[in-house]
Amino acid sequence: MMNLKTIFCSFSLYIVAVLMANGQHPIVPKYKTTQILVSSDELDTESYLAFPSILRLNPNEILISFKRGSKHGQDKEARLEMLHFDTKNNEIIEQKSLAADPGLVHQMGEWVRFPDGSIGLYIDTQHTGHDNDNYRAGLREVRVQNTSQGFDVSPTQLAPKVNGREYGYAFDFINEGQITYMLVMGFGYRPGEKWSVDVVQSKDNGRSWTLVRDLTEEFGGHRINESAFIPWEDGFVVTTREYGPNQRIYLTDADFKFIKEHNLSSEYDFMESHIGRPRLFSKDGHIYLLGRNWRTEEGQERKMELGLFKIDPGTLKVKQWVVLDNSDRADITDGYYAVPYFQEKEGVTFFNVINYKGANRENPNIERYEFLWDEIR
């Protein structure tokens, strides 16, 4: 016969299990390694390092792009650099300049490998206006080619307009057969004069694009910015960061028409606002949302952390929540636009993220974190 203490302990464990199943209680990984890939302290100029993006080349190599500038935003000028990185041995193979144009801020790039195997990087470029604020200068692209002497990079050029409209900020790409979809944002002060996040498609490896769907309109007119998408079953899953506190996740059909949505921020106390630069990926039959999360703990100030959220694809609800970085509640002043990849080593699956992070007002570094996938899946 169980005593009251045994019953209480069993009930407590049950409550914890229920909370974890509902995503209300965070997992903090026990295994974690950190590697600084590029240190801001070692650079004399352009030492504000931020906004990494990656492209998987093969099972043991990736390309990493990142910003080198003077601040998070409102620089006078900034460029992008590239790392060719060995993910098996965790070594940099090559580092070089990727994109630089006089008078332009190259804020963030997004990689794509087209169906013909060619590699492109689409760049959010900006310039300083008369009010010393930064404005989009039009989406630019470079093409990157692997040679026996390393990677060759083309000069930047403006990406093609879509029905006379110029876009400014590419978020994500999907290839399906010979079609490439781009999730991209347009700005009302650029040609086309419209604010929206759209899906456009190319059937000729990026030489031209056509509009598929205005997602801002399709999803009810919410003012959305950074977004991500992945294919799922016969359609797609899309997540959007709103100007304001809302992070939403959507299921669409194959034509990106709305099926259903779930507002994550309104349901979960641990997601107090939107997720900064959200990333989606699928693994083991589930969807995962990765990005910067702001959260307050009782008696403490609101802090920034890197969160990983396991999403039930049937309900679009959070099943599990992992704090990948800053569980110790340090003063992180900028960071957590993170990009994920998996690496197999001797039969073990490791989950990696490339991230940027600065603490206590110091300039950020480009960093790599590694976790055991079985511990956080």
mmCIF file of C-alpha atoms in Angstrom:
data_model
loop_
_atom_site.group_PDB
_atom_site.id
_atom_site.type_symbol
_atom_site.label_atom_id
_atom_site.label_comp_id
_atom_site.label_asym_id
_atom_site.label_seq_id
_atom_site.Cartn_x
_atom_site.Cartn_y
_atom_site.Cartn_z
ATOM 1 C CA MET A 1 0.000 0.000 0.000
ATOM 2 C CA MET A 2 1.415 3.413 -1.023
ATOM 3 C CA ASN A 3 1.872 6.070 1.667
ATOM 4 C CA LEU A 4 0.997 9.744 1.187
ATOM 5 C CA LYS A 5 4.615 10.696 0.366
ATOM 6 C CA THR A 6 4.746 8.111 -2.430
ATOM 7 C CA ILE A 7 1.399 9.262 -3.789
ATOM 8 C CA PHE A 8 2.527 12.932 -3.707
ATOM 9 C CA CYS A 9 5.817 12.163 -5.513
ATOM 10 C CA SER A 10 4.024 10.103 -8.130
ATOM 11 C CA PHE A 11 1.489 12.876 -8.664
ATOM 12 C CA SER A 12 4.284 15.476 -8.935
ATOM 13 C CA LEU A 13 6.088 13.415 -11.571
ATOM 14 C CA TYR A 14 2.811 13.036 -13.435
ATOM 15 C CA ILE A 15 2.255 16.809 -13.424
ATOM 16 C CA VAL A 16 5.792 17.428 -14.717
ATOM 17 C CA ALA A 17 5.240 14.870 -17.485
ATOM 18 C CA VAL A 18 1.972 16.537 -18.500
ATOM 19 C CA LEU A 19 3.575 19.974 -18.529
ATOM 20 C CA MET A 20 6.460 18.733 -20.668
ATOM 21 C CA ALA A 21 4.061 17.028 -23.056
ATOM 22 C CA ASN A 22 2.197 20.321 -23.444
ATOM 23 C CA GLY A 23 5.419 22.249 -23.992
ATOM 24 C CA GLN A 24 5.038 24.194 -20.736
ATOM 25 C CA HIS A 25 8.239 22.996 -19.079
ATOM 26 C CA PRO A 26 11.608 23.524 -20.803
ATOM 27 C CA ILE A 27 14.234 20.924 -21.518
ATOM 28 C CA VAL A 28 17.800 22.128 -20.961
ATOM 29 C CA PRO A 29 20.312 19.901 -22.785
ATOM 30 C CA LYS A 30 22.958 18.215 -20.649
ATOM 31 C CA TYR A 31 25.331 17.737 -23.573
ATOM 32 C CA LYS A 32 26.393 20.891 -25.415
ATOM 33 C CA THR A 33 29.613 22.029 -27.063
ATOM 34 C CA THR A 34 30.394 25.538 -28.265
ATOM 35 C CA GLN A 35 32.874 26.532 -30.951
ATOM 36 C CA ILE A 36 33.631 30.146 -31.890
ATOM 37 C CA LEU A 37 34.029 30.147 -35.657
ATOM 38 C CA VAL A 38 34.781 33.861 -36.083
ATOM 39 C CA SER A 39 35.655 36.079 -33.115
ATOM 40 C CA SER A 40 34.831 39.791 -33.203
ATOM 41 C CA ASP A 41 37.718 40.436 -30.783
ATOM 42 C CA GLU A 42 40.202 39.335 -33.425
ATOM 43 C CA LEU A 43 38.993 41.842 -36.036
ATOM 44 C CA ASP A 44 40.200 45.449 -36.190
ATOM 45 C CA THR A 45 37.385 46.665 -38.460
ATOM 46 C CA GLU A 46 33.883 45.498 -39.411
ATOM 47 C CA SER A 47 33.769 43.523 -36.200
ATOM 48 C CA TYR A 48 29.986 43.321 -35.735
ATOM 49 C CA LEU A 49 29.316 39.756 -36.875
ATOM 50 C CA ALA A 50 25.732 38.649 -37.367
ATOM 51 C CA PHE A 51 22.960 36.870 -39.283
ATOM 52 C CA PRO A 52 24.410 33.514 -40.384
ATOM 53 C CA SER A 53 22.825 31.415 -43.104
ATOM 54 C CA ILE A 54 23.918 27.973 -44.276
ATOM 55 C CA LEU A 55 23.759 25.673 -47.291
ATOM 56 C CA ARG A 56 24.477 21.953 -47.019
ATOM 57 C CA LEU A 57 26.893 20.955 -49.820
ATOM 58 C CA ASN A 58 27.277 17.263 -48.964
ATOM 59 C CA PRO A 59 27.118 15.081 -45.825
ATOM 60 C CA ASN A 60 30.306 16.654 -44.415
ATOM 61 C CA GLU A 61 30.419 20.255 -45.699
ATOM 62 C CA ILE A 62 28.357 23.441 -45.508
ATOM 63 C CA LEU A 63 28.651 27.036 -46.671
ATOM 64 C CA ILE A 64 28.048 29.755 -44.073
ATOM 65 C CA SER A 65 27.361 33.396 -44.909
ATOM 66 C CA PHE A 66 27.387 36.158 -42.295
ATOM 67 C CA LYS A 67 27.414 39.931 -42.003
ATOM 68 C CA ARG A 68 30.530 41.951 -41.193
ATOM 69 C CA GLY A 69 29.553 45.485 -40.240
ATOM 70 C CA SER A 70 29.625 48.047 -37.469
ATOM 71 C CA LYS A 71 26.258 47.455 -35.737
ATOM 72 C CA HIS A 72 23.057 45.403 -35.849
ATOM 73 C CA GLY A 73 21.362 47.900 -38.148
ATOM 74 C CA GLN A 74 21.741 51.417 -39.504
ATOM 75 C CA ASP A 75 25.314 50.870 -40.632
ATOM 76 C CA LYS A 76 26.632 53.130 -43.358
ATOM 77 C CA GLU A 77 28.062 50.093 -45.133
ATOM 78 C CA ALA A 78 28.550 46.377 -44.469
ATOM 79 C CA ARG A 79 29.574 43.277 -46.378
ATOM 80 C CA LEU A 80 28.970 39.550 -46.281
ATOM 81 C CA GLU A 81 31.643 36.928 -45.729
ATOM 82 C CA MET A 82 31.597 33.208 -46.371
ATOM 83 C CA LEU A 83 32.968 30.181 -44.560
ATOM 84 C CA HIS A 84 33.408 26.812 -46.241
ATOM 85 C CA PHE A 85 33.086 24.539 -43.215
ATOM 86 C CA ASP A 86 33.912 20.868 -42.622
ATOM 87 C CA THR A 87 31.069 19.561 -40.420
ATOM 88 C CA LYS A 88 32.727 16.209 -39.741
ATOM 89 C CA ASN A 89 35.963 17.622 -38.305
ATOM 90 C CA ASN A 90 34.512 21.038 -37.379
ATOM 91 C CA GLU A 91 37.190 22.941 -39.292
ATOM 92 C CA ILE A 92 37.078 25.982 -41.569
ATOM 93 C CA ILE A 93 38.281 25.034 -45.044
ATOM 94 C CA GLU A 94 38.126 28.505 -46.573
ATOM 95 C CA GLN A 95 37.026 32.029 -45.605
ATOM 96 C CA LYS A 96 36.508 34.810 -48.106
ATOM 97 C CA SER A 97 34.520 37.930 -48.936
ATOM 98 C CA LEU A 98 31.133 37.126 -50.421
ATOM 99 C CA ALA A 99 29.426 40.428 -51.263
ATOM 100 C CA ALA A 100 30.449 44.075 -50.965
ATOM 101 C CA ASP A 101 29.230 47.192 -52.781
ATOM 102 C CA PRO A 102 30.177 50.804 -51.942
ATOM 103 C CA GLY A 103 27.513 52.587 -49.933
ATOM 104 C CA LEU A 104 25.374 49.488 -49.358
ATOM 105 C CA VAL A 105 24.666 47.457 -46.242
ATOM 106 C CA HIS A 106 24.609 43.740 -46.992
ATOM 107 C CA GLN A 107 22.452 42.765 -44.050
ATOM 108 C CA MET A 108 21.613 39.095 -44.500
ATOM 109 C CA GLY A 109 21.885 36.473 -47.212
ATOM 110 C CA GLU A 110 19.781 33.388 -47.838
ATOM 111 C CA TRP A 111 21.235 30.429 -49.737
ATOM 112 C CA VAL A 112 19.567 28.335 -52.417
ATOM 113 C CA ARG A 113 20.746 25.428 -54.542
ATOM 114 C CA PHE A 114 18.659 25.381 -57.704
ATOM 115 C CA PRO A 115 17.475 22.169 -59.412
ATOM 116 C CA ASP A 116 20.332 22.402 -61.942
ATOM 117 C CA GLY A 117 22.847 22.352 -59.074
ATOM 118 C CA SER A 118 23.819 26.028 -59.272
ATOM 119 C CA ILE A 119 24.175 27.926 -55.991
ATOM 120 C CA GLY A 120 22.810 31.387 -55.293
ATOM 121 C CA LEU A 121 22.717 33.745 -52.339
ATOM 122 C CA TYR A 122 19.911 36.321 -52.142
ATOM 123 C CA ILE A 123 20.878 39.376 -50.108
ATOM 124 C CA ASP A 124 18.846 41.874 -48.095
ATOM 125 C CA THR A 125 20.692 45.064 -49.137
ATOM 126 C CA GLN A 126 20.056 48.446 -47.564
ATOM 127 C CA HIS A 127 21.201 52.056 -47.823
ATOM 128 C CA THR A 128 21.153 55.060 -45.490
ATOM 129 C CA GLY A 129 18.408 57.606 -46.145
ATOM 130 C CA HIS A 130 18.315 61.342 -45.498
ATOM 131 C CA ASP A 131 17.070 60.688 -41.955
ATOM 132 C CA ASN A 132 20.062 58.399 -41.213
ATOM 133 C CA ASP A 133 17.754 55.400 -41.102
ATOM 134 C CA ASN A 134 18.310 52.376 -43.338
ATOM 135 C CA TYR A 135 16.013 51.459 -46.219
ATOM 136 C CA ARG A 136 15.894 48.445 -48.504
ATOM 137 C CA ALA A 137 17.873 48.916 -51.688
ATOM 138 C CA GLY A 138 16.425 45.956 -53.569
ATOM 139 C CA LEU A 139 17.038 42.218 -53.322
ATOM 140 C CA ARG A 140 20.455 41.345 -54.756
ATOM 141 C CA GLU A 141 21.972 38.016 -55.640
ATOM 142 C CA VAL A 142 25.343 36.416 -56.187
ATOM 143 C CA ARG A 143 26.161 33.070 -57.766
ATOM 144 C CA VAL A 144 28.789 30.841 -56.138
ATOM 145 C CA GLN A 145 30.693 28.136 -57.994
ATOM 146 C CA ASN A 146 33.010 25.491 -56.554
ATOM 147 C CA THR A 147 36.340 25.144 -58.390
ATOM 148 C CA SER A 148 39.594 23.301 -57.775
ATOM 149 C CA GLN A 149 40.999 26.565 -56.354
ATOM 150 C CA GLY A 150 38.053 27.189 -54.022
ATOM 151 C CA PHE A 151 34.766 29.021 -54.473
ATOM 152 C CA ASP A 152 34.321 31.713 -57.126
ATOM 153 C CA VAL A 153 31.743 34.395 -56.354
ATOM 154 C CA SER A 154 30.038 36.547 -58.974
ATOM 155 C CA PRO A 155 29.502 40.308 -58.556
ATOM 156 C CA THR A 156 26.173 41.248 -56.967
ATOM 157 C CA GLN A 157 23.233 42.107 -59.185
ATOM 158 C CA LEU A 158 19.611 43.022 -58.590
ATOM 159 C CA ALA A 159 17.291 40.030 -58.569
ATOM 160 C CA PRO A 160 14.671 40.021 -61.354
ATOM 161 C CA LYS A 161 11.477 41.941 -60.716
ATOM 162 C CA VAL A 162 8.201 40.012 -60.519
ATOM 163 C CA ASN A 163 5.525 41.684 -62.659
ATOM 164 C CA GLY A 164 7.346 44.985 -62.202
ATOM 165 C CA ARG A 165 7.668 44.522 -58.449
ATOM 166 C CA GLU A 166 10.991 44.592 -56.635
ATOM 167 C CA TYR A 167 11.475 42.551 -53.469
ATOM 168 C CA GLY A 168 13.833 43.252 -50.596
ATOM 169 C CA TYR A 169 14.269 40.419 -48.076
ATOM 170 C CA ALA A 170 14.375 36.692 -48.874
ATOM 171 C CA PHE A 171 13.486 34.373 -45.989
ATOM 172 C CA ASP A 172 13.498 30.813 -47.300
ATOM 173 C CA PHE A 173 13.608 28.514 -50.339
ATOM 174 C CA ILE A 174 12.036 25.168 -51.254
ATOM 175 C CA ASN A 175 12.792 23.003 -54.291
ATOM 176 C CA GLU A 176 10.093 20.674 -55.596
ATOM 177 C CA GLY A 177 11.142 18.980 -58.815
ATOM 178 C CA GLN A 178 12.133 21.694 -61.281
ATOM 179 C CA ILE A 179 10.298 24.431 -59.340
ATOM 180 C CA THR A 180 12.011 26.638 -56.754
ATOM 181 C CA TYR A 181 9.792 28.544 -54.319
ATOM 182 C CA MET A 182 11.095 31.663 -52.577
ATOM 183 C CA LEU A 183 9.454 33.180 -49.477
ATOM 184 C CA VAL A 184 10.213 36.892 -49.764
ATOM 185 C CA MET A 185 9.125 40.301 -48.504
ATOM 186 C CA GLY A 186 8.397 43.439 -50.526
ATOM 187 C CA PHE A 187 8.473 47.006 -49.205
ATOM 188 C CA GLY A 188 6.048 49.792 -50.052
ATOM 189 C CA TYR A 189 8.691 52.361 -50.934
ATOM 190 C CA ARG A 190 10.309 50.149 -53.597
ATOM 191 C CA PRO A 191 9.029 49.548 -57.165
ATOM 192 C CA GLY A 192 5.613 47.932 -56.967
ATOM 193 C CA GLU A 193 4.783 49.975 -53.840
ATOM 194 C CA LYS A 194 3.342 47.148 -51.799
ATOM 195 C CA TRP A 195 4.074 45.721 -48.340
ATOM 196 C CA SER A 196 3.623 41.964 -48.199
ATOM 197 C CA VAL A 197 5.266 38.594 -47.682
ATOM 198 C CA ASP A 198 4.806 36.541 -50.849
ATOM 199 C CA VAL A 199 5.636 33.154 -52.310
ATOM 200 C CA VAL A 200 7.178 33.428 -55.775
ATOM 201 C CA GLN A 201 8.406 30.602 -57.983
ATOM 202 C CA SER A 202 11.055 30.022 -60.624
ATOM 203 C CA LYS A 203 11.086 27.259 -63.226
ATOM 204 C CA ASP A 204 14.386 28.355 -64.797
ATOM 205 C CA ASN A 205 16.826 28.232 -61.852
ATOM 206 C CA GLY A 206 16.291 31.825 -60.757
ATOM 207 C CA ARG A 207 16.517 33.602 -64.094
ATOM 208 C CA SER A 208 12.879 34.683 -63.732
ATOM 209 C CA TRP A 209 10.168 34.501 -61.061
ATOM 210 C CA THR A 210 6.361 34.592 -60.968
ATOM 211 C CA LEU A 211 3.944 35.273 -58.114
ATOM 212 C CA VAL A 212 2.273 32.270 -56.487
ATOM 213 C CA ARG A 213 0.529 33.778 -53.447
ATOM 214 C CA ASP A 214 0.420 36.977 -51.381
ATOM 215 C CA LEU A 215 0.583 35.364 -47.922
ATOM 216 C CA THR A 216 -0.063 38.617 -46.072
ATOM 217 C CA GLU A 217 -3.445 38.782 -47.768
ATOM 218 C CA GLU A 218 -4.054 35.024 -47.630
ATOM 219 C CA PHE A 219 -3.410 34.912 -43.883
ATOM 220 C CA GLY A 220 -5.811 37.728 -43.021
ATOM 221 C CA GLY A 221 -3.780 40.898 -43.469
ATOM 222 C CA HIS A 222 -1.576 40.646 -40.386
ATOM 223 C CA ARG A 223 1.541 42.842 -40.688
ATOM 224 C CA ILE A 224 4.139 40.112 -40.978
ATOM 225 C CA ASN A 225 7.880 40.187 -41.527
ATOM 226 C CA GLU A 226 10.383 37.358 -41.025
ATOM 227 C CA SER A 227 8.834 34.029 -41.957
ATOM 228 C CA ALA A 228 9.765 30.447 -42.849
ATOM 229 C CA PHE A 229 8.175 27.522 -44.685
ATOM 230 C CA ILE A 230 8.630 23.806 -45.316
ATOM 231 C CA PRO A 231 6.754 21.241 -47.413
ATOM 232 C CA TRP A 232 4.419 19.022 -45.417
ATOM 233 C CA GLU A 233 2.360 16.139 -46.818
ATOM 234 C CA ASP A 234 0.305 17.573 -49.718
ATOM 235 C CA GLY A 235 0.948 21.213 -48.826
ATOM 236 C CA PHE A 236 3.147 23.449 -46.729
ATOM 237 C CA VAL A 237 3.649 24.664 -43.171
ATOM 238 C CA VAL A 238 4.431 28.372 -42.789
ATOM 239 C CA THR A 239 5.335 30.357 -39.690
ATOM 240 C CA THR A 240 5.188 34.152 -39.511
ATOM 241 C CA ARG A 241 6.602 36.782 -37.188
ATOM 242 C CA GLU A 242 4.206 39.693 -36.819
ATOM 243 C CA TYR A 243 5.172 43.302 -36.183
ATOM 244 C CA GLY A 244 4.115 42.952 -32.576
ATOM 245 C CA PRO A 245 3.738 40.024 -30.199
ATOM 246 C CA ASN A 246 2.336 37.253 -32.386
ATOM 247 C CA GLN A 247 4.055 34.148 -33.757
ATOM 248 C CA ARG A 248 1.646 32.180 -35.909
ATOM 249 C CA ILE A 249 1.967 28.852 -37.684
ATOM 250 C CA TYR A 250 -0.155 27.844 -40.672
ATOM 251 C CA LEU A 251 -1.027 24.808 -42.739
ATOM 252 C CA THR A 252 -1.688 25.468 -46.445
ATOM 253 C CA ASP A 253 -2.535 23.389 -49.478
ATOM 254 C CA ALA A 254 -0.201 22.832 -52.437
ATOM 255 C CA ASP A 255 -1.114 26.277 -53.830
ATOM 256 C CA PHE A 256 -0.340 28.023 -50.522
ATOM 257 C CA LYS A 257 -4.031 28.567 -49.793
ATOM 258 C CA PHE A 258 -4.983 28.777 -46.112
ATOM 259 C CA ILE A 259 -6.235 25.640 -44.354
ATOM 260 C CA LYS A 260 -5.720 26.410 -40.660
ATOM 261 C CA GLU A 261 -3.593 28.412 -38.235
ATOM 262 C CA HIS A 262 -2.489 28.496 -34.633
ATOM 263 C CA ASN A 263 -1.312 31.559 -32.709
ATOM 264 C CA LEU A 264 1.545 30.249 -30.578
ATOM 265 C CA SER A 265 2.215 33.486 -28.687
ATOM 266 C CA SER A 266 -1.357 33.843 -27.480
ATOM 267 C CA GLU A 267 -1.448 30.283 -26.105
ATOM 268 C CA TYR A 268 1.958 29.833 -24.467
ATOM 269 C CA ASP A 269 3.318 31.966 -21.640
ATOM 270 C CA PHE A 270 6.878 30.965 -22.530
ATOM 271 C CA MET A 271 6.533 32.641 -25.960
ATOM 272 C CA GLU A 272 5.896 36.192 -24.854
ATOM 273 C CA SER A 273 6.393 37.751 -28.278
ATOM 274 C CA HIS A 274 7.347 36.689 -31.786
ATOM 275 C CA ILE A 275 10.274 34.390 -32.588
ATOM 276 C CA GLY A 276 13.152 36.348 -34.110
ATOM 277 C CA ARG A 277 14.197 35.067 -37.571
ATOM 278 C CA PRO A 278 12.208 31.831 -37.266
ATOM 279 C CA ARG A 279 13.448 28.642 -38.937
ATOM 280 C CA LEU A 280 11.403 25.514 -39.624
ATOM 281 C CA PHE A 281 12.609 21.978 -40.229
ATOM 282 C CA SER A 282 11.063 18.521 -40.052
ATOM 283 C CA LYS A 283 12.512 15.420 -38.431
ATOM 284 C CA ASP A 284 11.119 12.114 -37.178
ATOM 285 C CA GLY A 285 7.561 12.965 -38.225
ATOM 286 C CA HIS A 286 7.445 16.274 -36.391
ATOM 287 C CA ILE A 287 7.946 19.942 -37.226
ATOM 288 C CA TYR A 288 10.450 22.057 -35.296
ATOM 289 C CA LEU A 289 10.568 25.832 -34.885
ATOM 290 C CA LEU A 290 13.940 27.407 -34.026
ATOM 291 C CA GLY A 291 14.740 31.026 -33.192
ATOM 292 C CA ARG A 292 15.197 33.884 -30.784
ATOM 293 C CA ASN A 293 12.737 33.872 -27.902
ATOM 294 C CA TRP A 294 12.191 36.512 -25.217
ATOM 295 C CA ARG A 295 11.013 35.307 -21.832
ATOM 296 C CA THR A 296 10.503 36.570 -18.286
ATOM 297 C CA GLU A 297 10.996 34.426 -15.207
ATOM 298 C CA GLU A 298 9.475 35.344 -11.862
ATOM 299 C CA GLY A 299 11.542 37.979 -10.097
ATOM 300 C CA GLN A 300 13.889 38.426 -13.067
ATOM 301 C CA GLU A 301 14.217 40.709 -16.051
ATOM 302 C CA ARG A 302 13.082 39.648 -19.499
ATOM 303 C CA LYS A 303 15.903 37.790 -21.260
ATOM 304 C CA MET A 304 16.748 36.637 -24.753
ATOM 305 C CA GLU A 305 17.364 32.928 -25.395
ATOM 306 C CA LEU A 306 17.579 30.406 -28.205
ATOM 307 C CA GLY A 307 14.485 28.224 -28.277
ATOM 308 C CA LEU A 308 13.585 25.026 -30.104
ATOM 309 C CA PHE A 309 9.886 24.136 -30.228
ATOM 310 C CA LYS A 310 8.536 20.751 -31.276
ATOM 311 C CA ILE A 311 5.264 21.209 -33.150
ATOM 312 C CA ASP A 312 2.521 18.618 -33.544
ATOM 313 C CA PRO A 313 1.729 18.775 -37.284
ATOM 314 C CA GLY A 314 -1.863 17.705 -36.676
ATOM 315 C CA THR A 315 -2.787 20.412 -34.178
ATOM 316 C CA LEU A 316 0.041 22.938 -34.820
ATOM 317 C CA LYS A 317 0.511 23.082 -31.053
ATOM 318 C CA VAL A 318 3.807 22.951 -29.141
ATOM 319 C CA LYS A 319 4.553 19.486 -27.742
ATOM 320 C CA GLN A 320 7.995 20.251 -26.302
ATOM 321 C CA TRP A 321 10.157 23.279 -25.626
ATOM 322 C CA VAL A 322 13.955 23.285 -25.394
ATOM 323 C CA VAL A 323 16.174 26.141 -24.225
ATOM 324 C CA LEU A 324 19.265 25.572 -26.354
ATOM 325 C CA ASP A 325 21.199 28.575 -25.095
ATOM 326 C CA ASN A 326 21.086 31.044 -22.197
ATOM 327 C CA SER A 327 19.313 28.875 -19.663
ATOM 328 C CA ASP A 328 21.509 30.660 -17.128
ATOM 329 C CA ARG A 329 19.731 33.954 -17.957
ATOM 330 C CA ALA A 330 22.816 35.994 -18.916
ATOM 331 C CA ASP A 331 22.629 39.474 -20.437
ATOM 332 C CA ILE A 332 22.644 38.639 -24.152
ATOM 333 C CA THR A 333 22.501 41.922 -26.018
ATOM 334 C CA ASP A 334 22.142 40.577 -29.548
ATOM 335 C CA GLY A 335 21.945 37.165 -31.156
ATOM 336 C CA TYR A 336 19.979 34.001 -31.871
ATOM 337 C CA TYR A 337 19.310 34.235 -35.580
ATOM 338 C CA ALA A 338 20.310 30.578 -35.732
ATOM 339 C CA VAL A 339 20.358 28.003 -38.539
ATOM 340 C CA PRO A 340 20.283 24.220 -37.982
ATOM 341 C CA TYR A 341 21.931 21.171 -39.474
ATOM 342 C CA PHE A 342 22.398 17.505 -38.540
ATOM 343 C CA GLN A 343 25.650 15.559 -38.488
ATOM 344 C CA GLU A 344 26.084 11.815 -38.196
ATOM 345 C CA LYS A 345 29.183 10.575 -36.336
ATOM 346 C CA GLU A 346 29.774 6.876 -35.696
ATOM 347 C CA GLY A 347 26.077 6.115 -35.742
ATOM 348 C CA VAL A 348 25.105 9.018 -33.441
ATOM 349 C CA THR A 349 22.983 11.954 -34.668
ATOM 350 C CA PHE A 350 24.133 15.391 -33.540
ATOM 351 C CA PHE A 351 22.034 18.536 -33.860
ATOM 352 C CA ASN A 352 24.070 21.646 -34.670
ATOM 353 C CA VAL A 353 23.220 25.312 -34.989
ATOM 354 C CA ILE A 354 25.260 28.153 -36.423
ATOM 355 C CA ASN A 355 24.447 31.268 -34.422
ATOM 356 C CA TYR A 356 25.592 34.788 -33.695
ATOM 357 C CA LYS A 357 25.750 36.041 -30.120
ATOM 358 C CA GLY A 358 27.077 39.006 -28.164
ATOM 359 C CA ALA A 359 26.875 39.554 -24.420
ATOM 360 C CA ASN A 360 27.187 42.633 -22.221
ATOM 361 C CA ARG A 361 27.200 45.008 -25.227
ATOM 362 C CA GLU A 362 30.216 43.343 -26.790
ATOM 363 C CA ASN A 363 30.164 42.683 -30.526
ATOM 364 C CA PRO A 364 28.770 39.269 -31.429
ATOM 365 C CA ASN A 365 30.739 36.235 -32.571
ATOM 366 C CA ILE A 366 29.755 33.596 -35.112
ATOM 367 C CA GLU A 367 29.393 30.401 -33.062
ATOM 368 C CA ARG A 368 28.524 26.728 -33.468
ATOM 369 C CA TYR A 369 26.595 24.734 -30.862
ATOM 370 C CA GLU A 370 26.317 20.953 -30.869
ATOM 371 C CA PHE A 371 23.737 18.801 -29.085
ATOM 372 C CA LEU A 372 22.754 15.147 -28.931
ATOM 373 C CA TRP A 373 19.602 14.849 -30.993
ATOM 374 C CA ASP A 374 18.227 12.025 -28.838
ATOM 375 C CA GLU A 375 18.349 14.346 -25.838
ATOM 376 C CA ILE A 376 16.266 17.156 -27.367
ATOM 377 C CA ARG A 377 14.173 15.517 -30.131
#
